[in-house]
Amino acid sequence: KNQVEQSPQSLIILEGKNCTLQCNYTVSPFSNLRWYKQDTGRGPVSLTIMTFSENTKSNGRYTATLDADTKQSSLHITASQLSDSASYICVVSELGGYNKLIFGAGTRLAVHP
Amino acid sequence: NAGVTQTPKFQVLKTGQSMTLQCAQDMNHEYMSWYRQDPGMGLRLIHYSVGAGITDQGEVPNGYNVSRSTTEDFPLRLLSAAPSQTSVYFCASSRTPGGNTIYFGEGSWLTVV
């Protein structure tokens, strides 16, 4: 069964610190992998999208990596800010048909002053 | 440019009542979809549409109907609400299935009592 697992479930860090969120997937055939940020009470907003041939992509202080061989991805947040407090969702697209999206349950990040 | 607009934001229904969640996008996207988000789980696909007049079932379609009479609108109908349909509902749109950027609405919080 195609699955996307994220860890940790939740994380608390101090403002200014870095953190890394993990995503493991079993989706096959693979099309692309996305990271979304979801603020409390809001819809998900796209951070990055990576295809099979890409192993890193940055969006400001967010850097995503992809290892298609081990089916792992990470999202690294540098110099965290209070506004980074949100859920971060890993989404893997299955190649073919309507390119079905398989969502992870998310990592809830809290940045404290 | 409003993006994806969902209404209502909040709704409380009694078991057995029916209602429609509205979704509209102004980006001329062909692909639209509805998801539900439950605690501890990833978003799950309810129904999707690849263009006006074309709809199909997703992962969890039971108890929901959709139609796509125009490119802009994709309403989700709950036929006879059940407590198991208490959830947060998100509408999404993109230029193509699994398109580079998928835009989500702000969500509709539904409680069935």
CSV table of N, CA and C in Angstrom, one decimal, chain A residues 32 34 36 38 41-44 49 89 98-99 101 103-105, chain B residues 9 31 35 37 42-43 48 90 97-100 102 105-106 109:
chain,number,residue,atom,x,y,z
A,32,ASN,N,6.4,12.9,-8.0
A,32,ASN,CA,7.1,14.1,-7.4
A,32,ASN,C,6.8,14.1,-5.9
A,34,ARG,N,6.2,16.8,-2.6
A,34,ARG,CA,6.0,18.2,-2.2
A,34,ARG,C,6.0,18.4,-0.7
A,36,TYR,N,4.3,21.0,2.1
A,36,TYR,CA,3.4,22.1,2.3
A,36,TYR,C,3.5,22.6,3.8
A,38,GLN,N,1.0,24.3,6.7
A,38,GLN,CA,-0.4,24.6,7.0
A,38,GLN,C,-0.4,25.3,8.3
A,41,GLY,N,-5.9,26.5,11.2
A,41,GLY,CA,-7.1,27.1,10.7
A,41,GLY,C,-7.0,27.6,9.2
A,42,ARG,N,-6.0,27.2,8.5
A,42,ARG,CA,-5.8,27.7,7.2
A,42,ARG,C,-5.6,26.5,6.2
A,43,GLY,N,-5.6,26.7,5.0
A,43,GLY,CA,-5.3,25.7,4.0
A,43,GLY,C,-3.8,25.5,3.8
A,44,PRO,N,-3.4,24.3,3.3
A,44,PRO,CA,-2.0,24.1,3.0
A,44,PRO,C,-1.5,25.0,1.9
A,49,ILE,N,8.5,21.6,-4.5
A,49,ILE,CA,8.1,20.4,-5.2
A,49,ILE,C,9.4,19.9,-5.9
A,89,ILE,N,3.5,19.3,5.9
A,89,ILE,CA,2.9,18.1,5.3
A,89,ILE,C,3.7,17.7,4.1
A,98,TYR,N,-4.6,10.2,-12.7
A,98,TYR,CA,-4.8,11.6,-12.3
A,98,TYR,C,-3.7,12.0,-11.3
A,99,ASN,N,-2.5,11.2,-11.3
A,99,ASN,CA,-1.4,11.6,-10.4
A,99,ASN,C,-1.9,11.7,-9.0
A,101,LEU,N,-2.4,12.0,-5.2
A,101,LEU,CA,-1.6,12.6,-4.1
A,101,LEU,C,-1.8,11.8,-2.9
A,103,PHE,N,-0.9,11.9,1.1
A,103,PHE,CA,-0.5,12.9,2.1
A,103,PHE,C,0.0,12.2,3.3
A,104,GLY,N,1.1,12.8,3.9
A,104,GLY,CA,1.5,12.4,5.2
A,104,GLY,C,0.6,13.1,6.3
A,105,ALA,N,0.6,12.6,7.5
A,105,ALA,CA,-0.2,13.2,8.6
A,105,ALA,C,0.4,14.5,9.1
B,9,LYS,N,-17.3,28.8,6.1
B,9,LYS,CA,-16.1,28.5,6.8
B,9,LYS,C,-16.4,27.5,8.0
B,31,TYR,N,-8.4,21.2,-13.2
B,31,TYR,CA,-8.5,20.1,-12.2
B,31,TYR,C,-8.9,20.7,-10.9
B,35,TYR,N,-11.0,17.3,-0.5
B,35,TYR,CA,-10.3,16.5,0.5
B,35,TYR,C,-11.0,16.7,1.8
B,37,GLN,N,-9.8,16.3,6.0
B,37,GLN,CA,-8.7,16.2,6.9
B,37,GLN,C,-9.2,15.9,8.3
B,42,GLY,N,-3.5,12.0,7.2
B,42,GLY,CA,-3.3,12.9,6.0
B,42,GLY,C,-4.6,13.2,5.3
B,43,LEU,N,-4.6,14.2,4.5
B,43,LEU,CA,-5.8,14.6,3.7
B,43,LEU,C,-6.1,13.4,2.8
B,48,TYR,N,-13.0,14.2,-7.4
B,48,TYR,CA,-12.2,15.1,-8.2
B,48,TYR,C,-12.8,15.3,-9.6
B,90,PHE,N,-11.3,20.5,2.5
B,90,PHE,CA,-10.5,21.4,1.6
B,90,PHE,C,-10.8,21.2,0.2
B,97,PRO,N,-3.8,17.6,-13.5
B,97,PRO,CA,-3.7,16.7,-12.3
B,97,PRO,C,-2.3,16.6,-11.9
B,98,GLY,N,-2.0,16.7,-10.5
B,98,GLY,CA,-0.7,16.7,-10.0
B,98,GLY,C,0.2,17.8,-10.6
B,99,GLY,N,-0.5,18.9,-11.0
B,99,GLY,CA,0.3,20.0,-11.6
B,99,GLY,C,1.2,20.6,-10.6
B,100,ASN,N,2.2,21.4,-11.1
B,100,ASN,CA,3.3,21.9,-10.2
B,100,ASN,C,2.8,22.5,-9.0
B,102,ILE,N,-0.5,23.2,-6.6
B,102,ILE,CA,-1.8,22.9,-6.3
B,102,ILE,C,-2.3,23.9,-5.2
B,105,GLY,N,-8.1,25.8,-0.8
B,105,GLY,CA,-8.9,26.8,-0.2
B,105,GLY,C,-8.6,26.9,1.3
B,106,GLU,N,-9.3,27.7,2.0
B,106,GLU,CA,-9.0,28.0,3.4
B,106,GLU,C,-9.7,26.9,4.4
B,109,TRP,N,-15.0,24.0,8.2
B,109,TRP,CA,-15.1,23.1,9.4
B,109,TRP,C,-16.6,22.7,9.5
